[in-house]
XYZ file of C-alpha atoms in Angstrom:
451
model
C 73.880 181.145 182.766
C 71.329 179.264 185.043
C 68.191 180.462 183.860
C 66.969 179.564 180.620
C 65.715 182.262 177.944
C 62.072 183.009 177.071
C 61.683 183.509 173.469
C 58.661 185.404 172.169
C 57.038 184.310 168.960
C 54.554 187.006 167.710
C 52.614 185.813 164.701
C 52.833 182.449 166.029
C 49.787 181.704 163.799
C 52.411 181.268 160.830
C 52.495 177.514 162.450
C 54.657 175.951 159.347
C 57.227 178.883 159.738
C 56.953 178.553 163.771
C 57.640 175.051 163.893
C 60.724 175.248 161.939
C 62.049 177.845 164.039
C 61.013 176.520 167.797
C 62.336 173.101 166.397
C 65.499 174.160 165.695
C 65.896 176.476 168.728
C 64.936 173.403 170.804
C 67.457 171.099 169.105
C 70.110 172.784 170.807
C 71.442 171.422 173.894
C 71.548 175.389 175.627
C 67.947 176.375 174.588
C 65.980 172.946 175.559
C 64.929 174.376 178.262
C 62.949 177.544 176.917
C 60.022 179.482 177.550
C 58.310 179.474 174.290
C 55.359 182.398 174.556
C 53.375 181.942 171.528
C 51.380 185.047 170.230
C 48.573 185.574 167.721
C 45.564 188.056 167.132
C 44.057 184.582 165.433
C 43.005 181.790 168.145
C 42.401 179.272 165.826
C 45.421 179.055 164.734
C 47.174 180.478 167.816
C 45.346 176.610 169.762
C 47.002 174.574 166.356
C 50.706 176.293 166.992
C 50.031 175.168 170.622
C 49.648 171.512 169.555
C 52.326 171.908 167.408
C 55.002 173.327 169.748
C 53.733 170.462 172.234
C 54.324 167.406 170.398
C 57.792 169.366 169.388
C 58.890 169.015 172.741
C 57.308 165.504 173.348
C 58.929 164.033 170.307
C 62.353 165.940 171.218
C 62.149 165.078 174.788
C 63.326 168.365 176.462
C 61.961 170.491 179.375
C 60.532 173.252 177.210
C 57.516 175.285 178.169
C 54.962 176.878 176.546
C 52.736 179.875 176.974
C 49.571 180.826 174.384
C 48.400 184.993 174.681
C 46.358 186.722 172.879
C 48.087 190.039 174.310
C 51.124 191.177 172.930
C 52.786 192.680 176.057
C 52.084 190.276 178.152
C 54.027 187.620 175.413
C 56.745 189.839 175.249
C 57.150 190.698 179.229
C 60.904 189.846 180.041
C 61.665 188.211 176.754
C 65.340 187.379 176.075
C 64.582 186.906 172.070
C 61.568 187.990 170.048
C 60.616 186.035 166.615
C 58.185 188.532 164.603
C 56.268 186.555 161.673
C 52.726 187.971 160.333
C 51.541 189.054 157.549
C 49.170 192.210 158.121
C 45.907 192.090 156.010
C 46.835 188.624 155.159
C 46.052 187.066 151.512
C 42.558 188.507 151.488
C 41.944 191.013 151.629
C 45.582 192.512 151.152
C 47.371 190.842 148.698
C 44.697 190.530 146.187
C 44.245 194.003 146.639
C 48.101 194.480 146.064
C 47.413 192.689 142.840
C 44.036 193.485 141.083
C 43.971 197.036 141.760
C 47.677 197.742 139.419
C 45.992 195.117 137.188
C 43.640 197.610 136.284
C 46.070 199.597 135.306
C 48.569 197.310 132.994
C 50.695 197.000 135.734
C 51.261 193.265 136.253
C 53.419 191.676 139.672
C 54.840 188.675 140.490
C 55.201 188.598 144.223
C 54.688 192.208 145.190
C 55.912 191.532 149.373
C 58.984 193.786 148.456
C 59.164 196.816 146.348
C 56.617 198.215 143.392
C 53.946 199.415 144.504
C 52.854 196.037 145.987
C 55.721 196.237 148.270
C 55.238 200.046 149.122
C 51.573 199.864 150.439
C 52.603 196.217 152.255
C 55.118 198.627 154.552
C 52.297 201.334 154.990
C 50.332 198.379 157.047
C 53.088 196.717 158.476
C 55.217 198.770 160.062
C 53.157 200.722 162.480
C 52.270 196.990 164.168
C 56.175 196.339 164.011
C 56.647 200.221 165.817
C 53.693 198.680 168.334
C 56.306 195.829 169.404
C 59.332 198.406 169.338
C 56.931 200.242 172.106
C 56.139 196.918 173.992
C 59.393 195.902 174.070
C 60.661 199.057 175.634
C 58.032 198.879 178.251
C 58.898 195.480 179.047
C 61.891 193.921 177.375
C 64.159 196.984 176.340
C 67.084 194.563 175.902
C 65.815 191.470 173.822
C 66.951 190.694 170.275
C 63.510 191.329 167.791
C 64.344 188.647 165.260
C 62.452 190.170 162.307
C 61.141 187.721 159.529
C 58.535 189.965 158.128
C 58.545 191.688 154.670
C 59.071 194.167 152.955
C 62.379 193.677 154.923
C 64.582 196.364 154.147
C 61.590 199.007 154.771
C 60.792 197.639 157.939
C 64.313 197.248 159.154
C 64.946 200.676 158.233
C 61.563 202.248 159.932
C 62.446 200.529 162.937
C 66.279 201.737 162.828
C 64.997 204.865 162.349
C 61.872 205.490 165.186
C 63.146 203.038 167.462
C 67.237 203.082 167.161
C 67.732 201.603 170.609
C 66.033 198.097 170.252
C 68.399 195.680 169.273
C 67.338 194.323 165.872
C 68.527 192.102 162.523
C 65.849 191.694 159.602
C 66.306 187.668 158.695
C 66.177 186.291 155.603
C 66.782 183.361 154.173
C 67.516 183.837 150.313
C 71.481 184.059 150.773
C 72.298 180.238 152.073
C 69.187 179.025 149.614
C 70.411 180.129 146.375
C 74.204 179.106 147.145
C 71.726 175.438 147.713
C 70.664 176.367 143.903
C 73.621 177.515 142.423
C 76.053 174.393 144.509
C 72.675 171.594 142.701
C 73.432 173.770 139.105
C 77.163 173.250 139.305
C 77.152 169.291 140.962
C 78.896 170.647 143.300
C 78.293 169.991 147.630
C 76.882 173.282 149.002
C 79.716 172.615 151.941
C 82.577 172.956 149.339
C 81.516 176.293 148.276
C 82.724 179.554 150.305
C 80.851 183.055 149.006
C 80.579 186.200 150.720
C 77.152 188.938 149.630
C 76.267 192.133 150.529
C 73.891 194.671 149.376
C 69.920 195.032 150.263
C 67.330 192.688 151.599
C 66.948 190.767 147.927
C 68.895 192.429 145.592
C 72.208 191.504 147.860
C 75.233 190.303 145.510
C 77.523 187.635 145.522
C 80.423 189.622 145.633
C 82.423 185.968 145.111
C 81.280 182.612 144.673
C 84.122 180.055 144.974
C 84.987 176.727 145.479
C 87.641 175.254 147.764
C 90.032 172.670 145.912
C 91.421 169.831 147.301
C 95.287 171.746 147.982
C 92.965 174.057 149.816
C 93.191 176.896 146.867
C 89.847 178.308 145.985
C 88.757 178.563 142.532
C 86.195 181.376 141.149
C 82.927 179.583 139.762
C 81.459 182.473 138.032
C 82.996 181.252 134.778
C 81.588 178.310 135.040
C 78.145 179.016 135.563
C 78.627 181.936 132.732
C 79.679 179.357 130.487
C 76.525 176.932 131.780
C 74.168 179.214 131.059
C 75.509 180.444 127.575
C 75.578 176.618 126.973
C 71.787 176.278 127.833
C 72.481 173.979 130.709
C 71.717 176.323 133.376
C 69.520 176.737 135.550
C 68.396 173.297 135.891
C 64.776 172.523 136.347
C 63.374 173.915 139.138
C 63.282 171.164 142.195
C 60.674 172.936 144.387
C 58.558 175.382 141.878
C 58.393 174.810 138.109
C 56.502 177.711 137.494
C 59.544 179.333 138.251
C 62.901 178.942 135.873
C 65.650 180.941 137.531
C 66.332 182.423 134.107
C 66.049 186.393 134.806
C 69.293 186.170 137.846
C 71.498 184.585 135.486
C 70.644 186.652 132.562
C 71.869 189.541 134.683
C 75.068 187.524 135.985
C 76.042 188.133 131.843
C 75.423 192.003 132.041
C 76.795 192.494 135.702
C 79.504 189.936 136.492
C 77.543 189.179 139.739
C 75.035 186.897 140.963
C 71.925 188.397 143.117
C 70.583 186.363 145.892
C 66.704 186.830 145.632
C 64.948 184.710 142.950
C 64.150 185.302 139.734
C 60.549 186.052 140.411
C 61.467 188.625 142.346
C 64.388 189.332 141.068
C 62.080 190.444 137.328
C 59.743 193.105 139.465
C 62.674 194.927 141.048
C 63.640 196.059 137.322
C 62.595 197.551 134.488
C 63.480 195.036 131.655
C 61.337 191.868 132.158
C 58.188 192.768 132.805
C 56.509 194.604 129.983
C 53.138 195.517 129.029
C 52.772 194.038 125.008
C 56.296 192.067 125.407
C 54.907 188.147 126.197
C 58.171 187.635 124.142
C 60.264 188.496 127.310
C 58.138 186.431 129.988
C 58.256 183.634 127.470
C 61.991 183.719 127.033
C 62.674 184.482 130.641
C 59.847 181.973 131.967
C 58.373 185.195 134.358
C 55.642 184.131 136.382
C 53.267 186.544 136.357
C 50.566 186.662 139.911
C 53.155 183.934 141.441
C 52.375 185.414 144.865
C 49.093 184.521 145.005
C 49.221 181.181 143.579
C 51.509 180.355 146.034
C 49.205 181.960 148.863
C 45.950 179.450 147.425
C 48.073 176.519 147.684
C 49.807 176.910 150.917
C 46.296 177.889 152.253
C 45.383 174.365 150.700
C 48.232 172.256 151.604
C 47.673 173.946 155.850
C 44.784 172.587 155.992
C 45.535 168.459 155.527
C 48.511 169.293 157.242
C 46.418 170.657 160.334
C 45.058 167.712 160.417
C 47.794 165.605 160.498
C 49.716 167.636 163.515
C 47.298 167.227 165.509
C 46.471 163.458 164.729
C 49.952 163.053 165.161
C 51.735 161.649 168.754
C 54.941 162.472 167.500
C 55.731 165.255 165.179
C 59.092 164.909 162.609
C 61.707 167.531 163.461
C 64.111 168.245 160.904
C 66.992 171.349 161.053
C 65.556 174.185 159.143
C 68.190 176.678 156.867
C 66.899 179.514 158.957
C 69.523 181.599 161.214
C 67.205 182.298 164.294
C 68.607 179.315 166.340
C 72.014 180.122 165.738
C 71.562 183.621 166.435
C 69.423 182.819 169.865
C 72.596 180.138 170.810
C 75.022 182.407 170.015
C 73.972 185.530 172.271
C 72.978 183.427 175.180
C 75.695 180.958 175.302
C 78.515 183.287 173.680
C 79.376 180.386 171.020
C 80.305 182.584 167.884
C 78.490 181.693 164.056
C 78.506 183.700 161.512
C 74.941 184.822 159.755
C 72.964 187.352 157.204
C 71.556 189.777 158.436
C 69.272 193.021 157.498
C 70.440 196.216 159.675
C 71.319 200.131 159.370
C 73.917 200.632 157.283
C 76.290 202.436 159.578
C 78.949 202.725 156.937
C 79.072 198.841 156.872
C 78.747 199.451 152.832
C 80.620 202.525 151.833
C 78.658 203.241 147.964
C 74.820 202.680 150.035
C 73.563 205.662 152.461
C 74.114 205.438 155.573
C 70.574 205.040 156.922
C 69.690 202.452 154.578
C 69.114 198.827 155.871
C 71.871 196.610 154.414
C 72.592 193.583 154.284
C 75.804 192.058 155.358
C 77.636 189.523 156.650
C 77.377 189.613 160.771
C 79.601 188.153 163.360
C 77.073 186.389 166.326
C 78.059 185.809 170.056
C 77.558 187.516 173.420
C 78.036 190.659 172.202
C 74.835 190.305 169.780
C 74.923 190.794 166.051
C 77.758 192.329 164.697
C 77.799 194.291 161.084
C 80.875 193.472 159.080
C 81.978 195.865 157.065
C 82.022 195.496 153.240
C 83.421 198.627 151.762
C 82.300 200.085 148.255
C 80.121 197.749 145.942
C 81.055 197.362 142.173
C 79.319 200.826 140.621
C 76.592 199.095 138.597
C 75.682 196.954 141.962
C 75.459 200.284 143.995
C 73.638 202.008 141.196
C 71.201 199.125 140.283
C 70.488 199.282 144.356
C 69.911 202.369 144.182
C 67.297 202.730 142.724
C 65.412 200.084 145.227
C 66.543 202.363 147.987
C 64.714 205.281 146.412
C 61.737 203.374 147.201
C 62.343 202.082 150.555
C 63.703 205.739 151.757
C 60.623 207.507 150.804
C 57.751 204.711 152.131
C 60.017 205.255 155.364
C 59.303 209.137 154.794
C 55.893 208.624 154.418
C 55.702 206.324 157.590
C 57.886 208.694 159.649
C 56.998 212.232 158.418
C 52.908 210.960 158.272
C 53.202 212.871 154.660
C 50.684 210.979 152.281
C 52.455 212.824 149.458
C 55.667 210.877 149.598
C 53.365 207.900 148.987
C 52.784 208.657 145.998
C 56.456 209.596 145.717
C 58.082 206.264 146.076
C 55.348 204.859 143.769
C 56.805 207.345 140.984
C 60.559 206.048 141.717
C 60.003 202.629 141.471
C 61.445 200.901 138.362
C 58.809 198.940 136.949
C 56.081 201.201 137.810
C 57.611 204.169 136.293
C 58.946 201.863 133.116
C 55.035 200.972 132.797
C 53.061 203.998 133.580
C 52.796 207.785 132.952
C 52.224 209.597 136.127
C 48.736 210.068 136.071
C 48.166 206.424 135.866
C 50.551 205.986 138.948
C 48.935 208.900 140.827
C 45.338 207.454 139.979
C 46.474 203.736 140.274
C 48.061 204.589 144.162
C 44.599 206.684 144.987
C 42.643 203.623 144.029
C 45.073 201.626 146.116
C 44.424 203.632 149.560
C 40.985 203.897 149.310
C 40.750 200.026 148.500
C 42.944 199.147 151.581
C 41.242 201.829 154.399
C 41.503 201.007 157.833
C 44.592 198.382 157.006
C 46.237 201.502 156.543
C 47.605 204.224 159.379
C 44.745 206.780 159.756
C 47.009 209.699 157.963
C 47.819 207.614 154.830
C 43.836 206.990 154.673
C 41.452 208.573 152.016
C 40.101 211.546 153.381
């Protein structure tokens, strides 16, 4: 191909997250000479992602260009690719919202981005921006690849599958490849030596095996051995990146369902009904739960931006390391046709046989010129299907809401999830979600709005 593909960031604020991404898309020799067309509503930090993406291409040395907007259509006219990154109603207001409000109520989170009720009212403001650049992108770029990054992922994969089925989508995460990183650094054994293969939903996918390849080329099942690690107290090791957060709750659950789920234990603890319990300190003792995690993490990476501002744009040169995300192999693989093989969040389609069909799953995907190819799992082991389930429930019916502009199934999915209904009776959740929408207003669609 002669010409060279333009690749749309929107959110291009998130100038960490962009930086990884652009600097692996322009480490490859086919995509060094992009079109990088930087978006944000923020121009602050839309002029530091600028700098940024500069010195990217000064320090790499390659014939990339790059566009600033402020206007979404205009970034996305005749994109090949489009990277989606923001966070609608940002830390404040939104999140602490997302957290004091429950608060009030008993009802304590740990990361609320993904399912409770934290999770349910983050879809209600995000989607209808992500069916905005479904809309664009038909007007302008009906054939580019949206490259989604933004969560809750499974509800906005699914919302998108479902208003917009002809864009050409995969939700992108990037918890499967980092916890076989966790598990490989538990077992002393290189990450490279391992082979696995997961399915299920955006972070509560499974892996289905977990082996490693022996030197007559025989592969041998590790699940006994990190069974017998943990029963032995010598897994998980300490946390390398977060000690706040032990990765006790994901291999407690390894003992009760033979499997290992991908998302962290954090996480992992609000998607269920057993950890988290109002009156049990026992249980976030023994299972070292971090309780408000999300917004710790929010202060401090607020903190740590700003010296790190600072030194970007002090910088001539800025250090450009490969990142463990899958957008660059993804954006090689369509435009040059090189297969690789990634995760990926998209409709079901029958890819896993036990999960509904309209569902957003995620899968194992084949990459090349085609696009991004679903493989197809089969049936999950019954107590993985039913333990997903029940985090469908919720997804399905904030997809409802979104679709069907009912406020009532609001309050719905609220009632089905796990550790809201395990906590509160259903006047509590009715009055807690009330409290929610009026406390949120115009970040929400119109309909979903108090009246």
């Amino acid at each position: 191909m002669n010409r060279n593909p333009r690749i749309a960031f929107i959110g291009a604020g998130s100038t960490v997250f962009m930086k990884n991404i652009i600097g692996d898309v322009l480490q490859r020799p086919a995509l060094a000479g992009s079109t990088i067309a930087l978006m944000d509503i923020n121009p602050q930090r839309l002029a530091e992602s600028e700098i940024v993406a500069s010195k990217l291409i000064a320090t790499l040395g390659v014939s990339a260009k790059i566009e600033t907007h402020s206007d979404q259509r205009r970034a996305l006219d005749k994109a090949d690719f489009v990277v989606v990154a923001f966070q609608i109603g940002g830390y404040e207001p939104c999140t602490v919202t997302d957290f004091e409000v429950p608060k009030k109520y008993g009802l304590r989170q740990t990361i609320a981005d993904t399912l409770g009720i934290g999770g349910i009212m983050r879809g209600l403001r995000t989607v209808p921006h992500l069916w905005s650049i479904c809309e664009d992108m038909l007007a302008v770029c009906p054939n580019a690849v949206m490259l989604q990054y933004v969560n809750p992922m499974a509800i906005n994969t699914w919302a998108i599958a479902e208003k917009y089925p002809t864009i050409k989508q995969v939700g992108l995460c990037h918890s499967v490849q980092g916890t076989a990183y966790e598990l490989a650094r538990d077992l002393d054994i290189p990450v490279e030596e391992i082979r696995y293969r997961a399915a299920g939903i955006n972070h509560m996918a499974f892996y289905l095996n977990f082996e490693h390849r022996q030197a007559d080329g025989s592969y041998k099942n590790l699940y006994p051995e990190l069974l017998k690690g943990y029963r032995e107290g010598r897994f998980p090791k300490p946390s390398h990146w977060n000690p706040r957060c032990p990765n006790k709750v994901r291999y407690e659950m390894l003992t009760r369902l033979g499997y290992f789920v991908t998302e962290s234990s954090e996480h992992f603890a609000e998607y269920t009904p057993y950890f988290i319990k109002e009156g049990r300190e026992d249980l976030i003792e023994k299972y070292g739960i971090p309780l408000d995690e999300y917004p710790k993490r929010c202060i401090e990476q607020i903190e740590r931006w700003k010296s790190q501002a600072d030194a970007y744009k002090a910088a001539e040169k800025i250090e450009v390391k490969a990142s463990h995300e899958y957008a660059s192999s993804i954006v090689n693989s369509v435009w040059t046709g090189e297969p690789s093989v990634i995760y990926g969040n998209v409709r079901n389609n029958g890819c896993i046989t036990s999960l509904p069909e309209n569902c957003a799953a995620e899968v194992p995907c084949l990459v090349d010129n085609n696009g991004i190819q679903p493989t197809f799992i089969g049936a999950l082991p019954p107590q993985l299907t039913a333990l997903i389930r029940t985090n469908i429930n919720v997804q399905e019916l904030t997809v409802q809401a979104l679709m069907t502009e009912n406020r009532e199934h609001i309050y719905h999915a609220a009632m089905m999830d796990p550790h809201t209904a395990a906590e509160l009776d259903l006047d509590q959740i009715w009055s807690m979600t009330n409290d929610l929408i009026a406390a949120h207003g115009e970040w929400l669609p119109e309909w979903a709005r108090t009246k």
